[in-house]
Coordinates of C-alpha atoms in Angstrom, one line a residue:
Y1 CA -60.6 -26.0 -2.8
Q2 CA -57.1 -24.4 -2.6
R3 CA -53.9 -26.2 -3.7
R4 CA -51.0 -25.9 -1.4
V5 CA -47.6 -25.2 -2.8
H6 CA -44.6 -26.6 -0.9
G7 CA -41.2 -24.9 -1.1
P8 CA -40.2 -21.5 -2.6
S9 CA -42.6 -20.2 -5.2
T10 CA -41.2 -19.5 -8.8
N11 CA -44.4 -17.7 -9.8
F12 CA -43.5 -14.6 -11.7
Q13 CA -46.0 -12.6 -9.6
N14 CA -43.9 -13.3 -6.5
Q15 CA -40.7 -11.9 -8.1
P16 CA -40.1 -8.3 -7.0
N17 CA -39.8 -5.5 -9.5
T18 CA -36.2 -4.5 -9.8
Q19 CA -34.5 -1.3 -10.8
P20 CA -31.1 -0.5 -12.2
I21 CA -28.2 0.5 -9.8
S22 CA -27.9 3.7 -11.8
S23 CA -31.3 4.8 -10.5
L24 CA -30.3 4.6 -6.8
T25 CA -29.7 8.0 -5.0
P26 CA -30.0 9.1 -1.4
F27 CA -33.3 10.9 -2.4
I28 CA -35.1 7.7 -3.5
T29 CA -38.4 7.2 -1.8
G30 CA -40.2 3.9 -1.1
R31 CA -38.8 0.4 -1.2
W32 CA -36.4 -0.4 -3.9
T33 CA -34.9 -3.7 -5.1
V34 CA -31.9 -4.3 -7.3
K35 CA -30.7 -7.6 -8.9
A36 CA -26.9 -7.8 -8.8
R37 CA -24.0 -10.1 -8.8
V38 CA -21.4 -10.0 -6.0
I39 CA -18.1 -9.4 -7.8
D40 CA -15.7 -9.4 -4.8
K41 CA -15.9 -9.4 -1.0
S42 CA -13.6 -8.3 1.7
P43 CA -12.8 -10.2 4.9
I44 CA -14.7 -9.2 8.0
R45 CA -13.1 -6.2 9.7
T46 CA -13.6 -5.1 13.3
W47 CA -13.2 -1.8 15.0
S48 CA -13.1 -0.4 18.5
N49 CA -12.9 3.2 19.6
A50 CA -14.4 5.8 22.0
K51 CA -17.7 5.6 20.2
G52 CA -18.0 1.8 20.4
S53 CA -17.1 -1.3 18.6
G54 CA -18.4 -3.2 15.7
K55 CA -17.7 -5.3 12.5
L56 CA -18.3 -5.0 8.7
F57 CA -17.4 -6.3 5.3
S58 CA -17.6 -4.7 1.9
C59 CA -18.3 -5.9 -1.6
T60 CA -18.9 -4.8 -5.2
L61 CA -22.3 -5.3 -6.8
V62 CA -22.9 -5.2 -10.6
D63 CA -26.2 -5.4 -12.4
D64 CA -27.2 -6.3 -16.0
Q65 CA -26.4 -2.8 -17.3
K66 CA -22.8 -3.3 -16.1
E67 CA -23.3 -0.6 -13.4
A68 CA -21.4 -1.1 -10.3
I69 CA -21.8 0.0 -6.7
R70 CA -20.0 -0.5 -3.4
A71 CA -21.9 -2.1 -0.6
T72 CA -21.0 -2.4 3.1
V73 CA -22.7 -4.7 5.6
F74 CA -22.6 -3.7 9.3
Q75 CA -22.9 -5.4 12.7
E76 CA -25.5 -8.2 13.0
G77 CA -25.9 -8.1 9.2
V78 CA -22.4 -9.5 9.0
D79 CA -23.4 -12.7 10.8
K80 CA -26.5 -12.9 8.6
F81 CA -25.1 -12.3 5.2
F82 CA -21.3 -12.9 5.1
D83 CA -21.5 -16.6 4.3
L84 CA -24.4 -16.2 2.0
M85 CA -23.0 -13.4 -0.2
Q86 CA -20.4 -15.4 -2.0
P87 CA -18.6 -13.8 -5.0
G88 CA -20.1 -14.8 -8.3
R89 CA -23.6 -15.4 -7.0
V90 CA -26.6 -13.2 -7.9
F91 CA -29.1 -11.8 -5.4
H92 CA -32.0 -9.5 -4.9
F93 CA -31.0 -6.6 -2.5
S94 CA -33.5 -4.4 -0.7
K95 CA -34.0 -2.5 2.5
G96 CA -30.6 -0.9 2.4
T97 CA -29.5 2.7 2.7
V98 CA -28.1 4.8 -0.2
K99 CA -25.5 7.3 0.7
T100 CA -22.7 9.4 -0.8
A101 CA -19.7 7.3 -1.7
N102 CA -16.5 7.6 0.3
K103 CA -13.8 7.6 -2.4
N104 CA -11.1 6.7 0.0
F105 CA -12.5 3.2 0.0
S106 CA -13.8 2.8 -3.6
N107 CA -12.6 3.4 -7.1
L108 CA -15.9 2.8 -8.7
P109 CA -17.3 5.5 -11.0
N110 CA -20.4 5.8 -8.8
D111 CA -21.3 8.8 -6.7
Y112 CA -23.2 6.6 -4.2
E113 CA -22.8 3.4 -2.2
L114 CA -25.1 1.1 -0.2
S115 CA -25.1 0.0 3.4
F116 CA -27.0 -3.0 4.8
D117 CA -27.7 -4.3 8.3
A118 CA -29.6 -7.2 9.9
N119 CA -32.9 -5.6 8.8
S120 CA -31.9 -5.7 5.1
E121 CA -33.0 -8.3 2.6
V122 CA -30.5 -10.4 0.6
T123 CA -32.3 -13.1 -1.4
P124 CA -30.5 -15.6 -3.7
V125 CA -31.9 -15.8 -7.3
A126 CA -31.1 -18.0 -10.3
D127 CA -28.2 -16.9 -12.4
D128 CA -29.4 -16.3 -16.0
N129 CA -26.0 -15.1 -17.1
S130 CA -27.4 -11.6 -17.9
I131 CA -24.8 -10.0 -15.5
V132 CA -21.1 -9.9 -16.1
T133 CA -18.9 -11.9 -13.7
Q134 CA -16.3 -9.1 -13.2
K135 CA -15.9 -5.4 -13.9
F136 CA -12.7 -3.5 -14.1
N137 CA -12.0 0.3 -14.4
I138 CA -8.5 0.0 -15.9
L139 CA -6.1 2.9 -15.6
P140 CA -2.7 3.1 -17.2
I141 CA 0.1 2.7 -14.7
A142 CA 1.6 6.0 -15.9
S143 CA -1.5 7.9 -14.8
L144 CA -1.2 6.7 -11.1
V145 CA 1.1 9.5 -10.1
G146 CA -0.8 11.9 -8.0
K147 CA -3.5 9.4 -7.1
E148 CA -2.0 8.5 -3.7
R149 CA -4.4 6.6 -1.3
Q150 CA -6.9 6.0 -4.1
L151 CA -8.1 2.6 -5.2
V152 CA -7.4 1.7 -8.8
D153 CA -7.6 -1.1 -11.3
V154 CA -4.8 -1.9 -13.7
C155 CA -4.1 -4.5 -16.4
A156 CA -0.4 -5.3 -16.8
M157 CA 2.3 -7.9 -17.6
V158 CA 4.1 -9.6 -14.8
M159 CA 7.7 -8.6 -14.9
G160 CA 8.9 -10.2 -11.7
V161 CA 7.6 -12.3 -8.8
G162 CA 9.2 -12.0 -5.4
E163 CA 9.4 -14.6 -2.6
I164 CA 6.9 -14.7 0.2
S165 CA 7.9 -12.9 3.4
T166 CA 6.4 -12.3 6.7
I167 CA 6.0 -8.9 8.5
N168 CA 4.8 -8.0 12.0
T169 CA 2.4 -5.1 12.0
K170 CA 2.2 -2.4 14.7
A171 CA -1.0 -4.1 15.9
G172 CA 1.0 -7.3 16.5
E173 CA -0.4 -9.2 13.5
N174 CA 1.7 -11.4 11.4
L175 CA 1.1 -11.0 7.7
T176 CA 2.5 -12.8 4.7
K177 CA 3.2 -10.8 1.6
R178 CA 4.7 -11.0 -1.8
V179 CA 5.9 -8.2 -4.1
V180 CA 5.2 -8.5 -7.8
Q181 CA 6.5 -6.2 -10.5
L182 CA 3.9 -5.1 -13.1
A183 CA 4.3 -3.1 -16.4
D184 CA 1.8 -2.0 -19.0
H185 CA 1.4 -0.4 -22.4
S186 CA 2.1 3.1 -21.0
G187 CA 5.8 2.0 -20.7
T188 CA 5.6 2.2 -16.9
Q189 CA 6.3 -0.3 -14.2
V190 CA 5.2 -0.4 -10.5
D191 CA 5.5 -2.8 -7.6
L192 CA 2.3 -4.5 -6.3
T193 CA 2.2 -6.0 -2.8
V194 CA -0.3 -8.8 -2.4
W195 CA -1.2 -10.2 1.1
Q196 CA -2.1 -13.4 2.9
A197 CA -3.9 -15.9 0.6
S198 CA -3.3 -13.8 -2.5
A199 CA 0.5 -14.0 -1.7
E200 CA 0.4 -17.7 -0.8
Q201 CA -1.6 -18.8 -3.8
W202 CA 0.0 -16.6 -6.5
T203 CA 0.3 -18.5 -9.7
A204 CA 0.8 -16.0 -12.5
P205 CA 4.3 -16.4 -14.0
V206 CA 6.6 -13.7 -15.5
G207 CA 5.2 -12.8 -18.9
A208 CA 1.5 -13.4 -17.9
V209 CA -1.0 -10.6 -18.2
V210 CA -3.2 -9.9 -15.1
A211 CA -5.9 -7.6 -14.2
V212 CA -5.7 -6.2 -10.6
K213 CA -8.8 -4.9 -9.0
A214 CA -8.8 -2.5 -6.0
A215 CA -5.2 -1.8 -5.4
R216 CA -4.4 1.2 -3.2
V217 CA -1.8 3.7 -4.5
S218 CA 0.9 4.5 -1.9
D219 CA 3.9 6.9 -2.0
F220 CA 5.9 4.1 -0.3
S221 CA 9.3 3.7 -2.1
G222 CA 8.3 6.4 -4.6
L223 CA 5.0 5.0 -5.8
S224 CA 3.7 1.5 -5.3
L225 CA 0.4 -0.5 -5.1
S226 CA -1.0 -2.6 -2.3
L227 CA -3.9 -5.0 -2.9
A228 CA -6.9 -4.0 -0.8
R229 CA -8.7 -6.5 1.4
E230 CA -11.5 -6.7 -1.2
G231 CA -9.1 -6.6 -4.1
L232 CA -8.3 -9.5 -6.4
V233 CA -5.8 -10.5 -9.2
E234 CA -7.3 -12.2 -12.3
P235 CA -4.8 -13.8 -14.7
N236 CA -5.6 -13.4 -18.4
P237 CA -9.0 -11.8 -17.9
D238 CA -11.5 -11.4 -20.8
I239 CA -11.0 -7.7 -21.3
P240 CA -9.7 -5.7 -24.3
Q241 CA -6.8 -4.2 -22.3
V242 CA -5.1 -7.6 -22.3
E243 CA -4.5 -7.5 -26.0
T244 CA -3.2 -3.9 -25.8
V245 CA -0.6 -4.9 -23.2
K246 CA 0.4 -8.0 -25.2
A247 CA 0.8 -5.9 -28.4
F248 CA 3.0 -3.4 -26.6
F249 CA 5.5 -6.0 -25.4
A250 CA 5.3 -8.0 -28.8
Q251 CA 7.1 -5.0 -30.4
G252 CA 10.3 -6.1 -28.6
E253 CA 12.3 -4.6 -25.8
Q254 CA 10.6 -1.3 -24.7
P255 CA 12.0 1.5 -22.5
I256 CA 10.3 1.2 -19.1
T257 CA 10.1 3.9 -16.4
N258 CA 9.8 2.4 -12.9
L259 CA 7.7 4.3 -10.4
T260 CA 8.8 2.1 -7.5
Q261 CA 12.3 2.4 -6.1
G262 CA 14.3 -0.5 -4.7
A263 CA 17.5 -2.3 -5.3
G264 CA 19.1 -2.2 -8.7
E265 CA 19.2 0.3 -11.5
R266 CA 15.7 1.7 -11.4
S267 CA 14.7 5.2 -12.4
S268 CA 11.6 7.2 -11.9
T269 CA 10.3 10.7 -12.6
R270 CA 9.7 10.8 -8.9
D271 CA 13.3 9.7 -8.0
E272 CA 15.5 11.9 -10.1
R273 CA 19.2 12.2 -9.4
K274 CA 19.7 15.6 -7.8
A275 CA 22.2 17.6 -5.6
F276 CA 21.6 18.7 -2.1
S277 CA 21.3 22.2 -3.2
A278 CA 18.0 21.3 -5.0
I279 CA 16.3 21.1 -1.6
Q280 CA 16.4 24.8 -1.3
L281 CA 16.5 25.8 -5.1
E282 CA 13.4 23.7 -5.9
N283 CA 11.8 23.8 -2.5
L284 CA 11.9 20.0 -2.1
G285 CA 9.8 18.7 0.8
S286 CA 7.9 22.0 1.0
R287 CA 4.9 21.2 -1.2
E288 CA 1.6 22.9 -0.5
D289 CA -0.2 19.6 -0.3
G290 CA 2.1 18.5 2.5
K291 CA 3.4 15.4 0.7
P292 CA 7.1 14.5 0.7
D293 CA 9.5 14.6 -2.2
W294 CA 11.7 11.6 -3.2
F295 CA 15.0 12.0 -4.8
T296 CA 18.5 10.4 -5.1
V297 CA 21.9 11.9 -4.6
R298 CA 25.4 10.6 -5.0
A299 CA 27.3 11.9 -1.9
T300 CA 30.1 11.2 0.6
L301 CA 29.2 10.2 4.1
T302 CA 31.2 12.6 6.3
Y303 CA 29.9 12.1 9.8
V304 CA 28.0 9.6 12.0
K305 CA 26.7 10.9 15.3
Q306 CA 28.0 8.4 17.9
D307 CA 25.5 8.8 20.8
N308 CA 21.9 7.7 21.1
M309 CA 22.3 5.5 18.0
W310 CA 19.5 3.2 19.0
Y311 CA 16.6 2.9 21.3
P312 CA 14.8 0.2 23.3
A313 CA 11.7 -0.7 21.3
C314 CA 8.6 -2.6 21.8
P315 CA 8.8 -5.9 19.8
T316 CA 5.1 -5.6 18.9
C317 CA 4.6 -1.9 17.8
N318 CA 8.3 -0.7 17.5
K319 CA 7.5 2.3 19.8
K320 CA 10.1 3.4 22.4
V321 CA 9.7 1.7 25.7
I322 CA 10.4 3.2 29.1
Q323 CA 12.4 1.5 31.9
V324 CA 10.2 1.0 35.0
S325 CA 11.8 2.0 38.3
D326 CA 11.3 -1.4 40.0
G327 CA 15.0 -2.3 40.0
N328 CA 14.4 -5.4 37.9
G329 CA 15.2 -3.8 34.5
T330 CA 11.6 -4.0 33.4
Y331 CA 10.4 -2.0 30.4
R332 CA 6.9 -0.9 29.6
C333 CA 5.2 0.1 26.3
D334 CA 2.6 2.8 26.8
K335 CA 1.1 2.1 23.4
C336 CA 0.5 -1.6 24.0
E337 CA -0.1 -0.9 27.8
K338 CA 2.1 -3.9 28.9
N339 CA 5.5 -4.7 30.2
T340 CA 7.8 -6.2 27.6
E341 CA 11.3 -7.4 26.8
P342 CA 12.7 -4.6 24.5
V343 CA 14.5 -5.0 21.2
F344 CA 17.1 -2.4 20.0
R345 CA 16.2 -0.4 16.9
Y346 CA 18.5 2.0 15.1
I347 CA 17.9 5.8 14.8
V348 CA 21.2 7.3 13.4
S349 CA 22.0 10.9 12.6
L350 CA 24.3 11.3 9.7
T351 CA 25.9 14.1 7.6
A352 CA 26.7 13.7 3.9
N353 CA 28.3 16.1 1.4
D354 CA 28.2 16.4 -2.4
H355 CA 29.6 19.1 -4.7
S356 CA 26.8 21.5 -3.7
G357 CA 27.0 21.4 0.0
N358 CA 26.1 19.1 3.0
Q359 CA 22.9 17.8 4.4
Y360 CA 21.8 16.3 7.8
L361 CA 20.2 12.9 7.3
T362 CA 18.4 10.3 9.5
A363 CA 18.7 6.6 9.0
F364 CA 16.4 4.1 10.7
Q365 CA 16.5 0.3 11.3
D366 CA 17.0 -1.4 7.9
V367 CA 19.2 1.3 6.3
A368 CA 21.5 1.6 9.4
Q369 CA 21.8 -2.2 9.7
T370 CA 22.9 -2.4 6.1
L371 CA 25.3 0.4 6.6
F372 CA 27.0 -1.0 9.6
G373 CA 26.6 -4.6 8.8
I374 CA 25.3 -5.7 12.2
D375 CA 22.0 -5.2 14.1
A376 CA 21.6 -2.7 16.9
A377 CA 21.6 -5.4 19.6
E378 CA 25.0 -6.7 18.4
F379 CA 26.3 -3.1 18.1
N380 CA 25.3 -2.4 21.7
R381 CA 26.9 -5.7 22.9
K382 CA 30.3 -5.0 21.1
Q383 CA 30.6 -1.4 22.2
L384 CA 30.1 -2.5 25.8
E385 CA 33.0 -5.1 25.4
D386 CA 35.2 -2.6 23.5
P387 CA 35.0 1.2 24.2
N388 CA 36.7 1.9 20.9
F389 CA 34.3 -0.2 18.8
T390 CA 31.8 2.6 18.0
V391 CA 34.6 5.0 16.8
T392 CA 36.3 2.4 14.7
L393 CA 33.1 1.2 13.0
C394 CA 31.8 4.7 12.3
K395 CA 35.1 5.8 10.9
S396 CA 35.1 2.7 8.5
V397 CA 31.8 3.8 6.9
C398 CA 32.7 7.5 6.5
F399 CA 34.5 9.2 3.6
R400 CA 33.0 6.7 1.2
A401 CA 30.7 7.6 -1.7
Y402 CA 27.1 6.2 -1.6
I403 CA 24.0 6.4 -3.7
I404 CA 21.4 7.7 -1.2
R405 CA 17.7 7.7 -1.8
L406 CA 16.0 10.3 0.4
R407 CA 12.5 11.2 1.5
A408 CA 12.4 15.0 2.2
K409 CA 9.6 16.6 4.1
E410 CA 9.4 19.9 6.1
E411 CA 8.2 19.3 9.6
Q412 CA 7.0 21.7 12.3
V413 CA 9.2 21.5 15.5
L414 CA 7.7 23.8 18.1
D415 CA 7.7 27.2 16.4
E416 CA 10.3 26.3 13.8
K417 CA 10.0 24.6 10.4
R418 CA 12.8 22.1 9.8
M419 CA 13.6 20.0 6.8
K420 CA 13.8 16.2 7.6
C421 CA 15.6 14.0 5.1
V422 CA 15.2 10.3 5.9
V423 CA 17.4 7.7 4.1
Q424 CA 15.3 5.2 2.3
R425 CA 18.1 3.3 0.7
M426 CA 21.9 3.6 0.9
E427 CA 24.2 1.7 -1.4
K428 CA 27.9 1.8 -2.3
V429 CA 28.6 3.4 -5.6
D430 CA 28.8 1.1 -8.7
W431 CA 31.3 3.1 -10.6
K432 CA 30.7 1.2 -13.9
H433 CA 27.1 2.1 -13.7
E434 CA 27.8 5.7 -12.8
S435 CA 30.2 6.1 -15.7
G436 CA 27.4 4.9 -18.0
L437 CA 25.1 7.6 -16.6
L438 CA 27.7 10.3 -17.2
L439 CA 28.3 9.1 -20.8
R440 CA 24.5 9.3 -21.5
E441 CA 24.3 12.8 -20.0
I442 CA 27.3 13.9 -22.1
S443 CA 25.6 12.4 -25.2
A444 CA 22.5 14.4 -24.5
Y445 CA 24.4 17.6 -25.0
Q446 CA 25.6 16.6 -28.5

């Protein structure tokens, strides 16, 4: 006589033997199984190239020893496991591949990562609360300089929350975003951009402390953070760094260095006030690692090149479009491989002078539109109506002092190396603020 058991068995003998994440290496032999909690999960991503097409999603797994590892699920495994592997749930994972970690996509202190497909096994198990629900590898914001393109975790106080805005990517995708200012106990502030649902559902007010997981460091606007697809923001998390940040700001107003440059009186070690002569004297833009230098000058705009000030661009990818010789005024975008109605985008050559010399500069869409006060399409229309419009407007912006933030990088043009200085921001001088800077510099000599 044999008794039948209906439904899943809970017999201990049927439970697989598990091993810690720390024991996994590419050299492991035989079948392995780990018990881990899914901490976070990215959206599904697709790709298509000459080698083929496919889809994937990534997540972070943590075991009861607080060891974490990145896992990526590919192809048919996406259909099988994406809905199942919800963040917060605990699973047995087996029949995966262990390989060397790609640090461009992970900030975890693990030399290896996992990959799964449709042949892998992911089995839900009961949550006995032996595994932490989240794991952060917090870095001070001040330490992020030099970590461009890396994924990092930070714990910081919210100093400002921007409004939601929408951008159109080169791939033609509309994305919502929100920019948030964060500062921590290192006395350093940085901008964090959050996207889509994270932007729309942001709830942390100014003064709240948040932990940010998986933010990518960028040299955009000096230095900034962008929340990765698998990233998350947790308000007031249960980690010791929260009290450290609160204690720092509880001491009263603190001097803050801002790594991100934007409107207002921000300063940064990467955005020092310099003269044009520093480009040669300090070899700015000629770094061995090929990265650009960012700096700010106070200079007078002396010349605006008055031809080829804009170009017809594809409204989807912003690349230059070419007029088709069909007599109908049709334009074609080679990148998007389609005919399109172009939009006009600025590309303006300038010359500015300071006490040390002059420098050729390039200003693109947003900067040039702010400088002239009208968009490129309106500029084009008015100069067709009035032959003197271009000369008059260009003269009106010249021989005025501006605070100009520049991105300098040496580029190879044919057989010649040329310094390219692109204007990132251009503002009229606030002489009250400039006087304050001069007084502080004078006091430094006393």
